[in-house]
mmCIF file of C-alpha atoms in Angstrom:
data_model
loop_
_atom_site.group_PDB
_atom_site.id
_atom_site.type_symbol
_atom_site.label_atom_id
_atom_site.label_comp_id
_atom_site.label_asym_id
_atom_site.label_seq_id
_atom_site.Cartn_x
_atom_site.Cartn_y
_atom_site.Cartn_z
ATOM 1 C CA GLU A 47 -4.313 -17.609 5.614
ATOM 2 C CA PRO A 48 -5.095 -16.702 1.974
ATOM 3 C CA GLU A 49 -2.341 -14.900 0.122
ATOM 4 C CA VAL A 50 -1.875 -12.738 -2.929
ATOM 5 C CA THR A 51 0.842 -14.352 -5.039
ATOM 6 C CA GLN A 52 3.102 -12.376 -7.355
ATOM 7 C CA THR A 53 5.516 -13.735 -9.915
ATOM 8 C CA PRO A 54 8.318 -13.306 -10.630
ATOM 9 C CA SER A 55 9.815 -11.945 -7.430
ATOM 10 C CA HIS A 56 12.546 -10.217 -9.415
ATOM 11 C CA GLN A 57 12.804 -9.436 -13.107
ATOM 12 C CA VAL A 58 15.604 -7.785 -15.031
ATOM 13 C CA THR A 59 14.799 -6.507 -18.498
ATOM 14 C CA GLN A 60 16.400 -4.468 -21.236
ATOM 15 C CA MET A 61 15.117 -0.964 -21.845
ATOM 16 C CA GLY A 62 12.457 -1.016 -24.541
ATOM 17 C CA GLN A 63 11.363 -4.575 -23.843
ATOM 18 C CA GLU A 64 7.871 -5.589 -22.802
ATOM 19 C CA VAL A 65 7.317 -7.116 -19.377
ATOM 20 C CA ILE A 66 4.330 -8.809 -17.826
ATOM 21 C CA LEU A 67 4.002 -8.923 -14.071
ATOM 22 C CA ARG A 68 1.654 -11.561 -12.766
ATOM 23 C CA CYS A 69 -0.578 -11.704 -9.722
ATOM 24 C CA VAL A 70 -2.993 -14.260 -8.357
ATOM 25 C CA PRO A 71 -5.408 -12.414 -6.042
ATOM 26 C CA ILE A 72 -7.368 -14.062 -3.253
ATOM 27 C CA SER A 73 -10.174 -16.043 -4.834
ATOM 28 C CA ASN A 74 -13.208 -14.312 -3.311
ATOM 29 C CA HIS A 75 -11.820 -10.812 -3.674
ATOM 30 C CA LEU A 76 -13.397 -8.527 -6.250
ATOM 31 C CA TYR A 77 -11.211 -5.404 -6.308
ATOM 32 C CA PHE A 78 -7.679 -5.536 -7.644
ATOM 33 C CA TYR A 79 -4.904 -2.980 -7.621
ATOM 34 C CA TRP A 80 -1.393 -2.329 -8.791
ATOM 35 C CA TYR A 81 0.951 -0.038 -6.882
ATOM 36 C CA ARG A 82 4.592 0.746 -7.411
ATOM 37 C CA GLN A 83 7.382 1.829 -5.113
ATOM 38 C CA ILE A 84 10.542 3.327 -6.529
ATOM 39 C CA LEU A 85 13.457 2.407 -4.269
ATOM 40 C CA GLY A 86 13.383 4.409 -1.040
ATOM 41 C CA GLN A 87 10.250 6.293 -1.984
ATOM 42 C CA LYS A 88 6.578 6.103 -1.161
ATOM 43 C CA VAL A 89 4.103 3.594 -2.507
ATOM 44 C CA GLU A 90 2.173 5.041 -5.463
ATOM 45 C CA PHE A 91 -1.178 3.944 -6.834
ATOM 46 C CA LEU A 92 -1.218 2.856 -10.461
ATOM 47 C CA VAL A 93 -4.597 1.347 -11.249
ATOM 48 C CA SER A 94 -7.659 -0.294 -9.764
ATOM 49 C CA PHE A 95 -9.748 -2.965 -11.482
ATOM 50 C CA TYR A 96 -13.271 -4.101 -10.744
ATOM 51 C CA ASN A 97 -15.827 -6.084 -12.676
ATOM 52 C CA ASN A 98 -13.384 -6.713 -15.497
ATOM 53 C CA GLU A 99 -12.595 -3.103 -16.155
ATOM 54 C CA ILE A 100 -10.383 -0.305 -14.894
ATOM 55 C CA SER A 101 -12.202 1.704 -12.242
ATOM 56 C CA GLU A 102 -9.493 4.288 -11.642
ATOM 57 C CA LYS A 103 -5.982 4.994 -12.845
ATOM 58 C CA SER A 104 -3.284 7.461 -11.890
ATOM 59 C CA GLU A 105 -1.267 9.810 -14.074
ATOM 60 C CA ILE A 106 1.571 7.293 -13.947
ATOM 61 C CA PHE A 107 -0.596 4.705 -15.705
ATOM 62 C CA ASP A 108 -0.109 5.970 -19.240
ATOM 63 C CA ASP A 109 -0.466 4.194 -22.571
ATOM 64 C CA GLN A 110 2.619 2.088 -21.856
ATOM 65 C CA PHE A 111 0.718 0.259 -19.134
ATOM 66 C CA SER A 112 -2.180 -2.143 -19.377
ATOM 67 C CA VAL A 113 -3.932 -4.590 -17.070
ATOM 68 C CA GLU A 114 -5.826 -7.768 -17.745
ATOM 69 C CA ARG A 115 -7.630 -10.509 -15.927
ATOM 70 C CA PRO A 116 -7.293 -13.078 -18.691
ATOM 71 C CA ASP A 117 -8.675 -16.203 -17.045
ATOM 72 C CA GLY A 118 -10.613 -15.195 -13.948
ATOM 73 C CA SER A 119 -7.767 -15.900 -11.576
ATOM 74 C CA ASN A 120 -4.631 -14.137 -12.809
ATOM 75 C CA PHE A 121 -4.318 -10.350 -12.822
ATOM 76 C CA THR A 122 -1.499 -9.000 -14.961
ATOM 77 C CA LEU A 123 0.286 -5.697 -15.424
ATOM 78 C CA LYS A 124 1.975 -5.200 -18.774
ATOM 79 C CA ILE A 125 4.532 -2.527 -19.525
ATOM 80 C CA ARG A 126 4.921 -2.330 -23.286
ATOM 81 C CA SER A 127 8.249 -0.585 -23.716
ATOM 82 C CA THR A 128 10.138 -0.327 -20.462
ATOM 83 C CA LYS A 129 12.147 2.725 -19.504
ATOM 84 C CA LEU A 130 14.885 3.047 -16.912
ATOM 85 C CA GLU A 131 12.492 4.973 -14.663
ATOM 86 C CA ASP A 132 10.107 1.998 -14.576
ATOM 87 C CA SER A 133 12.579 0.270 -12.258
ATOM 88 C CA ALA A 134 10.658 -0.198 -9.027
ATOM 89 C CA MET A 135 8.904 -2.686 -6.780
ATOM 90 C CA TYR A 136 5.442 -3.430 -8.113
ATOM 91 C CA PHE A 137 2.790 -4.570 -5.655
ATOM 92 C CA CYS A 138 -0.462 -6.256 -6.476
ATOM 93 C CA ALA A 139 -3.273 -6.007 -3.925
ATOM 94 C CA SER A 140 -6.778 -7.355 -3.706
ATOM 95 C CA GLN A 141 -9.738 -6.472 -1.563
ATOM 96 C CA ARG A 142 -12.960 -8.270 -0.780
ATOM 97 C CA GLN A 143 -16.289 -6.601 -1.332
ATOM 98 C CA GLY A 144 -18.289 -5.208 1.532
ATOM 99 C CA THR A 145 -15.423 -4.022 3.646
ATOM 100 C CA ASN A 146 -13.737 -0.702 4.173
ATOM 101 C CA TYR A 147 -10.425 -2.384 4.712
ATOM 102 C CA GLY A 148 -9.395 -5.960 4.013
ATOM 103 C CA TYR A 149 -6.681 -5.137 1.495
ATOM 104 C CA THR A 150 -4.101 -7.872 1.024
ATOM 105 C CA PHE A 151 -0.805 -7.084 -0.671
ATOM 106 C CA GLY A 152 1.412 -9.498 -2.510
ATOM 107 C CA SER A 153 5.127 -9.701 -1.778
ATOM 108 C CA GLY A 154 5.949 -7.610 -4.813
ATOM 109 C CA THR A 155 7.948 -7.942 -8.011
ATOM 110 C CA ARG A 156 11.184 -6.021 -8.168
ATOM 111 C CA LEU A 157 11.608 -4.822 -11.748
ATOM 112 C CA THR A 158 15.044 -3.668 -12.843
ATOM 113 C CA VAL A 159 15.342 -2.040 -16.266
ATOM 114 C CA VAL A 160 18.890 -1.903 -17.619
ATOM 115 C CA ALA B 223 -7.527 14.950 -3.447
ATOM 116 C CA GLN B 224 -6.139 13.084 -0.492
ATOM 117 C CA LYS B 225 -2.769 13.729 1.074
ATOM 118 C CA ILE B 226 -0.849 11.886 3.778
ATOM 119 C CA THR B 227 2.148 13.430 5.510
ATOM 120 C CA GLN B 228 4.678 11.602 7.646
ATOM 121 C CA THR B 229 7.166 14.128 8.939
ATOM 122 C CA GLN B 230 9.644 11.745 10.585
ATOM 123 C CA PRO B 231 11.914 10.169 7.970
ATOM 124 C CA GLY B 232 13.686 8.020 10.565
ATOM 125 C CA MET B 233 13.650 7.198 14.254
ATOM 126 C CA PHE B 234 15.669 5.230 16.758
ATOM 127 C CA VAL B 235 13.922 3.550 19.659
ATOM 128 C CA GLN B 236 15.292 1.522 22.522
ATOM 129 C CA GLU B 237 14.102 -2.049 22.794
ATOM 130 C CA LYS B 238 11.112 -2.423 25.139
ATOM 131 C CA GLU B 239 10.237 1.258 24.913
ATOM 132 C CA ALA B 240 7.208 2.741 23.171
ATOM 133 C CA VAL B 241 7.449 4.780 19.988
ATOM 134 C CA THR B 242 4.960 7.099 18.308
ATOM 135 C CA LEU B 243 4.958 7.558 14.548
ATOM 136 C CA ASP B 244 3.273 10.691 13.287
ATOM 137 C CA CYS B 245 0.765 10.854 10.459
ATOM 138 C CA THR B 246 -1.381 13.768 9.359
ATOM 139 C CA TYR B 247 -3.835 13.701 6.526
ATOM 140 C CA ASP B 248 -5.992 15.909 4.395
ATOM 141 C CA THR B 249 -9.133 14.938 2.563
ATOM 142 C CA SER B 250 -12.453 16.356 1.423
ATOM 143 C CA ASP B 251 -14.174 12.994 1.721
ATOM 144 C CA PRO B 252 -16.801 12.929 4.489
ATOM 145 C CA SER B 253 -15.950 9.333 5.322
ATOM 146 C CA TYR B 254 -12.541 7.714 5.099
ATOM 147 C CA GLY B 255 -10.296 5.032 6.500
ATOM 148 C CA LEU B 256 -6.763 5.214 7.825
ATOM 149 C CA PHE B 257 -4.249 2.389 7.707
ATOM 150 C CA TRP B 258 -0.774 1.619 8.909
ATOM 151 C CA TYR B 259 1.494 -0.807 7.095
ATOM 152 C CA LYS B 260 4.877 -2.216 8.027
ATOM 153 C CA GLN B 261 7.495 -2.889 5.356
ATOM 154 C CA PRO B 262 10.475 -4.898 6.592
ATOM 155 C CA SER B 263 13.706 -5.069 4.629
ATOM 156 C CA SER B 264 12.345 -8.072 2.723
ATOM 157 C CA GLY B 265 9.935 -5.670 1.033
ATOM 158 C CA GLU B 266 6.457 -7.017 1.652
ATOM 159 C CA MET B 267 3.648 -4.780 2.931
ATOM 160 C CA ILE B 268 2.174 -6.009 6.199
ATOM 161 C CA PHE B 269 -1.145 -4.586 7.385
ATOM 162 C CA LEU B 270 -1.022 -3.460 11.014
ATOM 163 C CA ILE B 271 -4.115 -1.522 11.958
ATOM 164 C CA TYR B 272 -7.174 0.283 10.582
ATOM 165 C CA GLN B 273 -9.232 3.230 11.843
ATOM 166 C CA GLY B 274 -12.506 4.328 10.292
ATOM 167 C CA SER B 275 -13.300 8.011 10.439
ATOM 168 C CA TYR B 276 -16.575 7.384 12.243
ATOM 169 C CA ASP B 277 -15.223 4.817 14.683
ATOM 170 C CA GLN B 278 -15.880 5.985 18.220
ATOM 171 C CA GLN B 279 -12.898 4.265 19.751
ATOM 172 C CA ASN B 280 -9.236 4.369 18.805
ATOM 173 C CA ALA B 281 -8.157 1.161 17.111
ATOM 174 C CA THR B 282 -5.861 -1.285 18.885
ATOM 175 C CA GLU B 283 -4.223 -4.485 17.652
ATOM 176 C CA GLY B 284 -1.914 -6.131 20.147
ATOM 177 C CA ARG B 285 1.091 -3.844 20.641
ATOM 178 C CA TYR B 286 -0.190 -1.407 18.034
ATOM 179 C CA SER B 287 -2.615 1.392 18.794
ATOM 180 C CA LEU B 288 -3.775 4.289 16.714
ATOM 181 C CA ASN B 289 -4.105 7.709 18.322
ATOM 182 C CA PHE B 290 -6.846 9.177 16.140
ATOM 183 C CA GLN B 291 -7.528 12.890 16.542
ATOM 184 C CA LYS B 292 -10.080 13.767 13.905
ATOM 185 C CA ALA B 293 -10.161 17.508 14.529
ATOM 186 C CA ARG B 294 -6.390 17.675 14.118
ATOM 187 C CA LYS B 295 -6.485 15.270 11.158
ATOM 188 C CA SER B 296 -3.867 13.069 12.722
ATOM 189 C CA ALA B 297 -3.608 9.297 13.035
ATOM 190 C CA ASN B 298 -0.439 8.504 14.924
ATOM 191 C CA LEU B 299 0.702 4.927 15.400
ATOM 192 C CA VAL B 300 1.941 3.882 18.822
ATOM 193 C CA ILE B 301 4.042 0.746 19.101
ATOM 194 C CA SER B 302 4.407 -0.363 22.711
ATOM 195 C CA ALA B 303 7.230 -2.504 24.094
ATOM 196 C CA SER B 304 9.346 -2.296 20.929
ATOM 197 C CA GLN B 305 11.068 -5.452 19.741
ATOM 198 C CA LEU B 306 14.060 -5.848 17.453
ATOM 199 C CA GLY B 307 11.716 -7.269 14.825
ATOM 200 C CA ASP B 308 9.868 -3.956 14.723
ATOM 201 C CA SER B 309 12.771 -2.420 12.799
ATOM 202 C CA ALA B 310 11.199 -1.587 9.452
ATOM 203 C CA MET B 311 9.648 1.122 7.316
ATOM 204 C CA TYR B 312 6.175 2.181 8.417
ATOM 205 C CA PHE B 313 3.627 3.715 6.079
ATOM 206 C CA CYS B 314 0.444 5.554 6.905
ATOM 207 C CA ALA B 315 -2.247 5.332 4.231
ATOM 208 C CA MET B 316 -5.745 6.599 3.626
ATOM 209 C CA ARG B 317 -8.759 5.456 1.692
ATOM 210 C CA GLY B 318 -11.650 7.740 0.900
ATOM 211 C CA ILE B 319 -14.859 5.781 1.213
ATOM 212 C CA ARG B 320 -16.390 7.816 -1.572
ATOM 213 C CA ALA B 321 -13.361 7.466 -3.846
ATOM 214 C CA ALA B 322 -13.888 5.394 -6.977
ATOM 215 C CA GLY B 323 -11.774 2.276 -7.033
ATOM 216 C CA ASN B 324 -11.074 2.428 -3.296
ATOM 217 C CA LYS B 325 -7.419 3.207 -3.826
ATOM 218 C CA LEU B 326 -5.018 3.792 -0.966
ATOM 219 C CA THR B 327 -2.923 6.956 -0.781
ATOM 220 C CA PHE B 328 0.349 6.499 1.097
ATOM 221 C CA GLY B 329 2.604 8.803 3.056
ATOM 222 C CA GLY B 330 6.345 8.918 2.560
ATOM 223 C CA GLY B 331 7.068 6.507 5.394
ATOM 224 C CA THR B 332 9.073 6.498 8.621
ATOM 225 C CA ARG B 333 12.034 4.187 9.086
ATOM 226 C CA VAL B 334 12.240 2.767 12.608
ATOM 227 C CA LEU B 335 15.373 1.179 13.991
ATOM 228 C CA VAL B 336 15.060 -0.597 17.326
ATOM 229 C CA LYS B 337 18.283 -0.644 19.343
ATOM 230 C CA PRO B 338 19.060 -3.511 21.737
#
């Protein structure tokens, strides 16, 4: 069964450093998302991406965050200057067109900012 | 704006018994979808079941069924014949069909522990 692949599975970074979280969505999916989950809390929407542009973003997704689909397969989330409160599990998800459901989540990247 | 509420932070259930996880929602969208996800301790999000707001029948997937009561705005998950592997966090989520970007809004989750 097709999967959404996220790398790395765990990343530790120094406060103030830039990190790039990588995702390979399912190949025939057209909608892409990033969510985050602070430890023990609910899953929060960050951003959705369609047709090579952001279609919606949350209040969390401020100027420190950016997304790219650089080569037609990878989908990346960049955090420019990490803060301690960015420590969380980050999930990538993709969805095929023409369905009301059909979301597939990756296994997540656990980001720890020290 | 959409809101999902899960009022049970944690539950114990005896193996082989059924358990009901509560979920209520609020939305102004005329059409929407409701989801349940399972998150085991390993952290991944596993899709369990989906209910569309205009679906005539309650959704079922194996041991999972969704008790959808539209007038009450509730979408409770029923897990029948609980197994030890059902121990996990369970999240209810909603998608407004009209919403741009098709994002999911999640509830706070319910932790289920199945006792042998």
